[in-house]
mmCIF file of C-alpha atoms and ligand atoms in Angstrom:
data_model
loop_
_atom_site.group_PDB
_atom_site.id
_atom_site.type_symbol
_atom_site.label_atom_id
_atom_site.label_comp_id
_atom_site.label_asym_id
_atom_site.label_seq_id
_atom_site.Cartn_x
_atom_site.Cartn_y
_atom_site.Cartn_z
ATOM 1 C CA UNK A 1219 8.759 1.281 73.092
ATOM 2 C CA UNK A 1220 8.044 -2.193 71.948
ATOM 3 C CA UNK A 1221 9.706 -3.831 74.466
ATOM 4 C CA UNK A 1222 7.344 -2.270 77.055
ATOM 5 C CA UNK A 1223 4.199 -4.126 75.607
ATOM 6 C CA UNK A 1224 1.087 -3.697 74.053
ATOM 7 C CA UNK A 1225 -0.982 -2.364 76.771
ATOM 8 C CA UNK A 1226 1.284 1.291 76.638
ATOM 9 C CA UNK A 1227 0.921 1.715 73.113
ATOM 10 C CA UNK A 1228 -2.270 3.865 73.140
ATOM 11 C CA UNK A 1229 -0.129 5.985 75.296
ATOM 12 C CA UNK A 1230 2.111 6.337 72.941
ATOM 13 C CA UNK A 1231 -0.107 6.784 69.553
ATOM 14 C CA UNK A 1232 -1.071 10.506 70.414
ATOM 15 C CA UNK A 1233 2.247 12.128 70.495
ATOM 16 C CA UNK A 1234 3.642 9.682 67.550
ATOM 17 C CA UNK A 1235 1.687 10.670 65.699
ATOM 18 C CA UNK A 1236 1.320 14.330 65.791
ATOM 19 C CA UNK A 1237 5.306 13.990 65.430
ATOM 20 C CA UNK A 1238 5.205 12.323 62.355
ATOM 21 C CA UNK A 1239 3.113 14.419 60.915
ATOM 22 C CA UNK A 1240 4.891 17.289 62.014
ATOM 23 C CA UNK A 1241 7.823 15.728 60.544
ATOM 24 C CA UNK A 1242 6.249 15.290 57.074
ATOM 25 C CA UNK A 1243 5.293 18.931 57.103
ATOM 26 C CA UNK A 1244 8.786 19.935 57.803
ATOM 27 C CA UNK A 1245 9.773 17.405 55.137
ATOM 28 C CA UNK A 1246 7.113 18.827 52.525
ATOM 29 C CA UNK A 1247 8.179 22.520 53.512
ATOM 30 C CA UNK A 1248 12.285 21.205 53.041
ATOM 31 C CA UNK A 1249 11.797 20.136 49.782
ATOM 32 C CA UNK A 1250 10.558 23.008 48.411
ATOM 33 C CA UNK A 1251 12.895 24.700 50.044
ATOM 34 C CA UNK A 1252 15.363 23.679 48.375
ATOM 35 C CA UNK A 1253 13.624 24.320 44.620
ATOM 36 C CA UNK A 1254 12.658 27.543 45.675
ATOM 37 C CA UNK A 1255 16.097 28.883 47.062
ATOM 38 C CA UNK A 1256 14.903 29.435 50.945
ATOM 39 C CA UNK A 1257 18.576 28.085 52.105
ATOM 40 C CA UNK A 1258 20.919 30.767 52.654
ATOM 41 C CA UNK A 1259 24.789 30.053 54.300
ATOM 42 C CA UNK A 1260 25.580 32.099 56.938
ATOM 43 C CA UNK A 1261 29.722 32.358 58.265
ATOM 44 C CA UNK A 1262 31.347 32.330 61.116
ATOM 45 C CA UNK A 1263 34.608 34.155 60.989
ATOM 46 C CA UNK A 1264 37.858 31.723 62.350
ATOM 47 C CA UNK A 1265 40.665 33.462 63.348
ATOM 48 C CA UNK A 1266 44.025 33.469 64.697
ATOM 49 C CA UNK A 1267 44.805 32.727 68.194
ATOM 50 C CA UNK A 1268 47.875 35.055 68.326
ATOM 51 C CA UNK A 1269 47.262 37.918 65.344
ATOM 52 C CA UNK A 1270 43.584 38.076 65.668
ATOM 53 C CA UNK A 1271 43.356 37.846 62.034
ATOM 54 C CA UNK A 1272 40.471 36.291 60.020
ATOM 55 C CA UNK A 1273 42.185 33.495 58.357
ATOM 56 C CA UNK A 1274 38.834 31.783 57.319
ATOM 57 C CA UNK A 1275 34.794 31.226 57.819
ATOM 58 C CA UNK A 1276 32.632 28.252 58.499
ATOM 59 C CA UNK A 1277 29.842 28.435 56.264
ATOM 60 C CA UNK A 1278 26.662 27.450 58.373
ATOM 61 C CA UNK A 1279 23.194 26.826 57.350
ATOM 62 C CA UNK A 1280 20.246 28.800 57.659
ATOM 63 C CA UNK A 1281 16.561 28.156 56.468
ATOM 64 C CA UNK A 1282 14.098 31.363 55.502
ATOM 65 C CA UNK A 1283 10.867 29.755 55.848
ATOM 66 C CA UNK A 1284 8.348 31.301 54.557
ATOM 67 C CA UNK A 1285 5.700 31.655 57.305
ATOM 68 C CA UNK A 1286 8.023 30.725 60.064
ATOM 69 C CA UNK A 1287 10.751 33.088 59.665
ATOM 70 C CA UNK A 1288 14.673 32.064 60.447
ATOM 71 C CA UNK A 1289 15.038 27.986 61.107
ATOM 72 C CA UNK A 1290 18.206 26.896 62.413
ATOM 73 C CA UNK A 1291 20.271 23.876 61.119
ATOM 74 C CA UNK A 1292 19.534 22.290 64.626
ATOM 75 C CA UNK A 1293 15.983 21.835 63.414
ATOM 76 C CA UNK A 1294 16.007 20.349 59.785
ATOM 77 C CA UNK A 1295 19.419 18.789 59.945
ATOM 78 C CA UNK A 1296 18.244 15.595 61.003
ATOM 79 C CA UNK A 1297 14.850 15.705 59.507
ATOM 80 C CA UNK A 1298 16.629 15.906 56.120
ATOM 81 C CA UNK A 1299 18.771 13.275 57.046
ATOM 82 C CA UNK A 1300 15.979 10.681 57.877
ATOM 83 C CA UNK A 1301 13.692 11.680 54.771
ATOM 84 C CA UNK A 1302 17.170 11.275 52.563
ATOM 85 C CA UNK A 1303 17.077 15.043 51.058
ATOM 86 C CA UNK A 1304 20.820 15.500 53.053
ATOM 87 C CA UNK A 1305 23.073 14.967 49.991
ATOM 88 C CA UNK A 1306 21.126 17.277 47.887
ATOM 89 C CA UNK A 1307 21.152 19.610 50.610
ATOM 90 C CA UNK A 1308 24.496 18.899 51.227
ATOM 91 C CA UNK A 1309 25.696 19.490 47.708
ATOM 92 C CA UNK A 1310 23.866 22.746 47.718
ATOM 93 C CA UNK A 1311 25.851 24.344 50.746
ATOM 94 C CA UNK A 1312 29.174 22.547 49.315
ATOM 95 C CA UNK A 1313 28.734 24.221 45.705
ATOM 96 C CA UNK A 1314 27.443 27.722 47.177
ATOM 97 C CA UNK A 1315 29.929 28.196 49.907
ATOM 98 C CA UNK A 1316 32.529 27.608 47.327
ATOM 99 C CA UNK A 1317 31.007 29.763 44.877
ATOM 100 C CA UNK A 1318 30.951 32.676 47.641
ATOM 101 C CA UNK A 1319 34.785 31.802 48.453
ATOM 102 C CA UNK A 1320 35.741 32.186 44.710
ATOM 103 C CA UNK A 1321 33.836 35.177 44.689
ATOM 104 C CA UNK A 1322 35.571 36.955 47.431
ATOM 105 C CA UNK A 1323 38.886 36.132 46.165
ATOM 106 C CA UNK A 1324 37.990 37.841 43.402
ATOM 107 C CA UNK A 1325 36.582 40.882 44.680
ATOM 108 C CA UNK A 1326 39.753 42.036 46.838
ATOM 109 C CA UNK A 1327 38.783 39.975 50.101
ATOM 110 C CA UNK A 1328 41.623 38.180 51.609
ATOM 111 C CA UNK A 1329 41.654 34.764 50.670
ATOM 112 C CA UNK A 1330 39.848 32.574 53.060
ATOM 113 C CA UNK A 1331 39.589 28.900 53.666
ATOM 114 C CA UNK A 1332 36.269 27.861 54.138
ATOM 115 C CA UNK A 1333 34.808 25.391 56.136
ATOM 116 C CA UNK A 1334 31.752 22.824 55.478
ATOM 117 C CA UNK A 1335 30.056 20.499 57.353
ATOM 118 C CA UNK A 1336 29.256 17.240 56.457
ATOM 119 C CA UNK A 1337 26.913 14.803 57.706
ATOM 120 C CA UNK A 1338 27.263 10.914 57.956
ATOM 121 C CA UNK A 1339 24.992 10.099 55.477
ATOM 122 C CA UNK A 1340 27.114 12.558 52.985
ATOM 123 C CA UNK A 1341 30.494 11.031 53.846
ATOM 124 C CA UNK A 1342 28.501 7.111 52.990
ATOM 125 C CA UNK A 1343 27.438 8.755 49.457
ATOM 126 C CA UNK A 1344 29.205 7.293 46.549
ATOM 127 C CA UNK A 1345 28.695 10.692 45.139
ATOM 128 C CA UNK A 1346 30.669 12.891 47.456
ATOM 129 C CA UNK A 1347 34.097 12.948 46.109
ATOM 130 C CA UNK A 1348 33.085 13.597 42.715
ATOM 131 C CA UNK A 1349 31.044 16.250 44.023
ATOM 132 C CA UNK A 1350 33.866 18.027 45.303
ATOM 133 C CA UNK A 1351 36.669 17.472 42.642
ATOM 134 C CA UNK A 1352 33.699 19.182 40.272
ATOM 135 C CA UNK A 1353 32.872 22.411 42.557
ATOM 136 C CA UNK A 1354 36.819 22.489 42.977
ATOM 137 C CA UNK A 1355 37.222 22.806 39.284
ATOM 138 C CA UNK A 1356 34.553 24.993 38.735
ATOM 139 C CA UNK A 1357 35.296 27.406 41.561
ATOM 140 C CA UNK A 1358 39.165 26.507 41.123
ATOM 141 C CA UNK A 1359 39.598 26.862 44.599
ATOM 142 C CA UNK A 1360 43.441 26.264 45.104
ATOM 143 C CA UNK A 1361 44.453 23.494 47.299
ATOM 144 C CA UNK A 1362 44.108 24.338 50.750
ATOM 145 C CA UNK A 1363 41.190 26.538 50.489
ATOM 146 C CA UNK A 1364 38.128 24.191 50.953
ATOM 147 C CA UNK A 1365 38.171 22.206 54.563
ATOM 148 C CA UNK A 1366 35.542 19.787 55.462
ATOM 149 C CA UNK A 1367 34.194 19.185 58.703
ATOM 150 C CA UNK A 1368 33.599 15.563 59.626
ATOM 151 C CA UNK A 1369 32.282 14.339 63.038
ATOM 152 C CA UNK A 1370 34.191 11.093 64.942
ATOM 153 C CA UNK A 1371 31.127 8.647 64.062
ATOM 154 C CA UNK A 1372 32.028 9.185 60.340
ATOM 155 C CA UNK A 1373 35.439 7.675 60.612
ATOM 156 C CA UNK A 1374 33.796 4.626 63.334
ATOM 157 C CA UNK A 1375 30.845 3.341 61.424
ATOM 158 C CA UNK A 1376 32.979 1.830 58.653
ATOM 159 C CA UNK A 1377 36.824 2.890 58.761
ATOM 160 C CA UNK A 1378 38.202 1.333 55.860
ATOM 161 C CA UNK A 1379 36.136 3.228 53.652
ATOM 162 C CA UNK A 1380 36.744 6.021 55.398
ATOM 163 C CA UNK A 1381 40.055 6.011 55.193
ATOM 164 C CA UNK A 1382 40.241 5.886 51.307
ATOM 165 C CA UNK A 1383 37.689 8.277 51.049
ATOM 166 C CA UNK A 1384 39.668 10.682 53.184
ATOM 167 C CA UNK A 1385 42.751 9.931 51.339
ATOM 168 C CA UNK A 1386 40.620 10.620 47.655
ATOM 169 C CA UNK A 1387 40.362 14.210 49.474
ATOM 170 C CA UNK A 1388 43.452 14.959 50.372
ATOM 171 C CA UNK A 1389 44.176 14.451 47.011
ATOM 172 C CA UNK A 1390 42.239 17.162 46.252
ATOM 173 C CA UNK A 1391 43.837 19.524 48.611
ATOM 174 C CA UNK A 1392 40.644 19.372 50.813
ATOM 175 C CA UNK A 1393 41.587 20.234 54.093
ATOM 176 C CA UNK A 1394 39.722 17.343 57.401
ATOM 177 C CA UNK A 1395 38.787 18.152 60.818
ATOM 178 C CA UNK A 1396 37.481 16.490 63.035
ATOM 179 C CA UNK A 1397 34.094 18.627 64.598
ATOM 180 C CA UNK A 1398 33.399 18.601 68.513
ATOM 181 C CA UNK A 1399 36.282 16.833 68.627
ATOM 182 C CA UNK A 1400 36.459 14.939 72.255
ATOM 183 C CA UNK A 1401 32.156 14.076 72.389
ATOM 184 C CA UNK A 1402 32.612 11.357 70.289
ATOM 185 C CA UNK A 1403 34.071 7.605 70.280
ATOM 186 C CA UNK A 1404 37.585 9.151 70.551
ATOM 187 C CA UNK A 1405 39.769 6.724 69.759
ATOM 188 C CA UNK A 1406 43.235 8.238 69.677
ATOM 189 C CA UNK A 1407 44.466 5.444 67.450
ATOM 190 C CA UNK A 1408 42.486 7.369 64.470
ATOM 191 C CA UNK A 1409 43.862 10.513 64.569
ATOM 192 C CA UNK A 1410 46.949 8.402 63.525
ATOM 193 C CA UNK A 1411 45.263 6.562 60.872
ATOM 194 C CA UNK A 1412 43.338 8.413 59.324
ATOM 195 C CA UNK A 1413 44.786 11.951 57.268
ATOM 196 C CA UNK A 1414 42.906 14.502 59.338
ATOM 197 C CA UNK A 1415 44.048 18.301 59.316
ATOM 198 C CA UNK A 1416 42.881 19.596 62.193
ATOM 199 C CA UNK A 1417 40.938 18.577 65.499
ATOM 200 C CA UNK A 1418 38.026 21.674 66.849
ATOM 201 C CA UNK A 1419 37.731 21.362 70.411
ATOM 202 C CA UNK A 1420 34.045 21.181 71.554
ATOM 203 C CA UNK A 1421 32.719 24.216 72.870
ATOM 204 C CA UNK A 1422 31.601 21.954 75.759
ATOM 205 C CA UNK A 1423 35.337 22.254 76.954
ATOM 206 C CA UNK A 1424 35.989 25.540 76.210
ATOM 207 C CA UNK A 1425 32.866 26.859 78.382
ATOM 208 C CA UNK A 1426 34.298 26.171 81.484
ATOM 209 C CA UNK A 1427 38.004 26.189 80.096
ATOM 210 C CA UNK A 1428 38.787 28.857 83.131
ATOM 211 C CA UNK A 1429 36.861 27.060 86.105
ATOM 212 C CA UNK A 1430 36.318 23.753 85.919
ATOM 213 C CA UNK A 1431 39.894 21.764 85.976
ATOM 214 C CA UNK A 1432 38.711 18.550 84.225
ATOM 215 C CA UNK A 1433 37.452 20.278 80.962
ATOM 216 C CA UNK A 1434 41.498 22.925 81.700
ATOM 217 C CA UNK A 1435 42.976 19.179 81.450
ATOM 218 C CA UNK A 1436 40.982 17.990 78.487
ATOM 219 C CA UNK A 1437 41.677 21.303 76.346
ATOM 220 C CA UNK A 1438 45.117 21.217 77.352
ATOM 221 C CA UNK A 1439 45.587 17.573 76.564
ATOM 222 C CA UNK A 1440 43.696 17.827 73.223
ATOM 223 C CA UNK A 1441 46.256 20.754 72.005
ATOM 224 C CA UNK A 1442 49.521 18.661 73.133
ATOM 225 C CA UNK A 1443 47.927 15.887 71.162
ATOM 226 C CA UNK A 1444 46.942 17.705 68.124
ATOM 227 C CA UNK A 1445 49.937 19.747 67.710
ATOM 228 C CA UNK A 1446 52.150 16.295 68.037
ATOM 229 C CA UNK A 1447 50.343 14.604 65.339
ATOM 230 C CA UNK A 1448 50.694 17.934 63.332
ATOM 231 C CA UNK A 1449 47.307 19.211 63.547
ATOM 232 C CA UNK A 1450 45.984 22.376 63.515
ATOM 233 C CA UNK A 1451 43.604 22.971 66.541
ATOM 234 C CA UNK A 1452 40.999 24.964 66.667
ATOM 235 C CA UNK A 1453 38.589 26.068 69.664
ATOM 236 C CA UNK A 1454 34.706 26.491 69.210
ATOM 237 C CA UNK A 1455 32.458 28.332 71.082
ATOM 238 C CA UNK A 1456 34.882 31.287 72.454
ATOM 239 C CA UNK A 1457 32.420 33.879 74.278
ATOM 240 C CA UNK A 1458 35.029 35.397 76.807
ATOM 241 C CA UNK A 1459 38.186 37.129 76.885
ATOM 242 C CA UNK A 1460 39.503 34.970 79.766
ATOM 243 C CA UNK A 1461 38.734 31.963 77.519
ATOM 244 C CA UNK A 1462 40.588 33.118 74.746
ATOM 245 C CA UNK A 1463 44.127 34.304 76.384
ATOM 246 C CA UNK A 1464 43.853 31.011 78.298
ATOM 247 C CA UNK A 1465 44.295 29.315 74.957
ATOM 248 C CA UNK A 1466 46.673 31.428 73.272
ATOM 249 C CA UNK A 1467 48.688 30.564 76.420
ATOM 250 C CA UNK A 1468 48.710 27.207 75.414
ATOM 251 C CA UNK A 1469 48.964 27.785 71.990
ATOM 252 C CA UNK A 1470 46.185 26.845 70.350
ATOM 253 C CA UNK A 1471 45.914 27.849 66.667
ATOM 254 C CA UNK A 1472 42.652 28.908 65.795
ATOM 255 C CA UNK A 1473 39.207 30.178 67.394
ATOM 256 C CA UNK A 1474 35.713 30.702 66.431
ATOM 257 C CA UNK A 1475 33.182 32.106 69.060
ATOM 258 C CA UNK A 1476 30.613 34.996 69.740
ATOM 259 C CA UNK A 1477 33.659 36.591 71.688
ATOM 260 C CA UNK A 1478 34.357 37.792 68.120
ATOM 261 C CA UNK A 1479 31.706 37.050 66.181
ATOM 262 C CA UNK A 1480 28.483 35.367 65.224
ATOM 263 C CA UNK A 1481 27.718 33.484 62.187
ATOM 264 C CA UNK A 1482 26.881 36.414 59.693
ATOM 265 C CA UNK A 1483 24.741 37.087 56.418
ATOM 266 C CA UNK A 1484 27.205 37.412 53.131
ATOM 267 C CA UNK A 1485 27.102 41.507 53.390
ATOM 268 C CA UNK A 1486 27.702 41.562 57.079
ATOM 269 C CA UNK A 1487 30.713 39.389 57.227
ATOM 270 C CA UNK A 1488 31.644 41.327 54.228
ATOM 271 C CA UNK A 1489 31.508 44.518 56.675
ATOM 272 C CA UNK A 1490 33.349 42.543 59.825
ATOM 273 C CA UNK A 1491 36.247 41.294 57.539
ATOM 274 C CA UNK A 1492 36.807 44.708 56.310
ATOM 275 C CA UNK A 1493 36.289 46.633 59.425
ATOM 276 C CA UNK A 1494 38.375 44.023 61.367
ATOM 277 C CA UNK A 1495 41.286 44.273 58.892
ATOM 278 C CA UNK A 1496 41.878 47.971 58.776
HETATM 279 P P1 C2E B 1019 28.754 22.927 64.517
HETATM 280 O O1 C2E B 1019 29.327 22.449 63.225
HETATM 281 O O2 C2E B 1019 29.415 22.494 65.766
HETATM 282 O O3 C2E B 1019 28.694 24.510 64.371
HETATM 283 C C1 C2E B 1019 28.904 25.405 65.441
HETATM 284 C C2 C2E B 1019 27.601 25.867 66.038
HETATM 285 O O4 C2E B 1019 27.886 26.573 67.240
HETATM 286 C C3 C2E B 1019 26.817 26.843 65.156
HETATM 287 O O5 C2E B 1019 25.421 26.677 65.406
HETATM 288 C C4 C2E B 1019 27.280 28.192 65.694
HETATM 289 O O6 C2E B 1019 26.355 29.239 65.492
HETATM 290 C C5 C2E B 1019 27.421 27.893 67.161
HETATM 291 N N1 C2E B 1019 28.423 28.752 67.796
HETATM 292 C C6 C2E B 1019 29.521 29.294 67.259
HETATM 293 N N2 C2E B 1019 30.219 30.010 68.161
HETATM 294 C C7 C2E B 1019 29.525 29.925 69.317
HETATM 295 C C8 C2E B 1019 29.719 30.470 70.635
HETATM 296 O O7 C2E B 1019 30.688 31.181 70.928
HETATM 297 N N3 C2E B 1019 28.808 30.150 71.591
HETATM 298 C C9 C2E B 1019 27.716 29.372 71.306
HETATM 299 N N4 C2E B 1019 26.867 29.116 72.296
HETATM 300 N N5 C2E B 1019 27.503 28.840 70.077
HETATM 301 C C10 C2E B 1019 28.394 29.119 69.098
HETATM 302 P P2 C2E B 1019 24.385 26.468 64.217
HETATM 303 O O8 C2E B 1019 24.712 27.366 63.070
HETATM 304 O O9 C2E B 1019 23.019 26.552 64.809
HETATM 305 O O10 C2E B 1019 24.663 24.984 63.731
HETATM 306 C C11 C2E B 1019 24.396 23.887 64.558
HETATM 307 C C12 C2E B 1019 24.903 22.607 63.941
HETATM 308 O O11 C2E B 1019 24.179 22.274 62.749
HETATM 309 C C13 C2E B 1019 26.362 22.662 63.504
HETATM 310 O O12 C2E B 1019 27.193 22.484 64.621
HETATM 311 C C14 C2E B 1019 26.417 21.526 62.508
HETATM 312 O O13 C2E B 1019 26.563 20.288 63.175
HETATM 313 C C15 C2E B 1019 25.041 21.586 61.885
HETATM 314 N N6 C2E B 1019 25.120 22.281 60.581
HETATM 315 C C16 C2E B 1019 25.106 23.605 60.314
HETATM 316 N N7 C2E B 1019 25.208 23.829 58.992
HETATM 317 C C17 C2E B 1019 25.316 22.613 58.408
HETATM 318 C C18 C2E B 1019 25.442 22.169 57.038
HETATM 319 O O14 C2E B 1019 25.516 22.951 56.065
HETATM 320 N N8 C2E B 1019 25.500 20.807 56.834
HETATM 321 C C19 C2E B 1019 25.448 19.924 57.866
HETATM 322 N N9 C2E B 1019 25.521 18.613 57.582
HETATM 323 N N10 C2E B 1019 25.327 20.300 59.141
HETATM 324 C C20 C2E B 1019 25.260 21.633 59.412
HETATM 325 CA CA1 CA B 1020 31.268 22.478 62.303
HETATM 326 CA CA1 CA B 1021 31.383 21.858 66.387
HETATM 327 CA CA1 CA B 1022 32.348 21.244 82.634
#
């Protein structure tokens, strides 16, 4: 807006500033939020491609505000990553989707890997692995269980930190994939560098997986790839039935979509896990 002189900025004043003030509010409302327990994690069953079984959830974010009801991540995500309040939030969904894993293991679930996301600003934070190895020793998760979900501009803004970050993990038996996997910088050359786990194939491809040939070609190429670098791959955003035999015809490993379900309140995906696995 600079650039375009000083004669347009009164056009611009009205609107900037009624978003930055609607910005503070939000930012007001988040931290309280966060001291007076309005987060709650919400998962998304994963399952697999061939059995149809629930082999884990992604835990997703949800905000109860007060006056305005049900806020999705979409909203706040970004606000709390300008204002800085992401690796508090952060750590919060880390520490209570692990303590909800260790508590179904417990309680006669099947065991479940869980899934959480993790913003760029989180990956930068000095804090992050120790973080993790404490919410892995006080859940004692076993290896394998806990996956995070990184985003290709993670691994581009600075990739030899990364890397040893990544590595620190894997230590820990944390599970890496690479979210929307295809949207991003894509650089092939990382997926060989750096010790991913699995890729999740944007639901952007998988929309049109049945009609459009470009986004058939980029799904198809995406599972070759993954599965000859030895990573699992995983589809997002599975509505139909036609969508989801086309990939177990090409052998994709795991899906998440509406087709089977939504992301669900604790007691609800409680319900679905059960029901499903009768
Ligand atoms: P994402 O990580 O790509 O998560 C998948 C999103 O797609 C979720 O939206 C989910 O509800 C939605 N989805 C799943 N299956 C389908 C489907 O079949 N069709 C359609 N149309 N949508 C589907 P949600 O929960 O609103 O989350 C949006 C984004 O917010 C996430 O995208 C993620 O980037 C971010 N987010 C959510 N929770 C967290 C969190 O705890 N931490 C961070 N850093 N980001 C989060
Ligand atoms: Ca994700
Ligand atoms: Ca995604
Ligand atoms: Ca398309």
């Amino acid at each position: 807006a600079k650039a375009e002189g000083r004669n347009n900025y009164r056009f611009f004043l009205p609107s900037m500033h009624e978003r930055v003030k609607e910005r503070k509010t939000i930012e007001e409302d988040l931290r309280n939020a966060l001291e007076h327990d309005q987060l709650e994690l919400f998962y998304q069953p994963k399952v697999d491609c061939l059995t149809e079984q629930v082999v884990g959830a992604e835990a997703l974010v949800r905000w109860k505000h007060p006056e305005r009801g049900m806020i999705l991540p979409g909203e706040f995500i970004s606000v709390a990553e300008e204002c800085g309040l992401i690796n508090k939030l952060g750590a919060w969904v880390l520490r209570e989707a692990c303590r909800q894993t260790q508590i179904w293991r417990e309680n006669g679930m099947p065991d479940l890997r869980m899934a959480v996301n993790l913003s760029p600003a989180q990956f930068q934070d000095v804090e992050l692995v120790r973080t993790v190895t404490q919410t892995l020793e006080t859940t004692k998760l076993p290896e394998g269980t806990l996956e995070l979900e990184i985003t290709e501009s993670i691994l581009m803004n600075n990739p030899e930190k990364a890397v040893s970050t990544l590595k620190e993990l894997k230590k820990l038996g944390v599970g890496i994939a690479i979210d929307d996997f295809g949207t991003g910088y894509s650089s092939l050359n990382y997926l060989k560098r750096f010790p991913v786990t699995s890729i999740k194939i944007d639901r952007s491809f998988v929309n049109d997986i049945n009609v459009d040939p470009d986004d058939k070609a980029i799904v198809d190429a995406v599972i070759g790839l993954g599965h000859s670098l030895h990573l699992d791959v995983v589809a997002e955003g599975v509505e139909e039935v036609e969508q989801l035999q086309y990939l177990q015809n090409k052998g994709c490993d795991f899906i998440q979509g509406f087709l089977f379900s939504k992301p669900l309140p604790v007691p609800v995906f409680e319900k679905w896990v059960k029901d499903r696995n009768e």
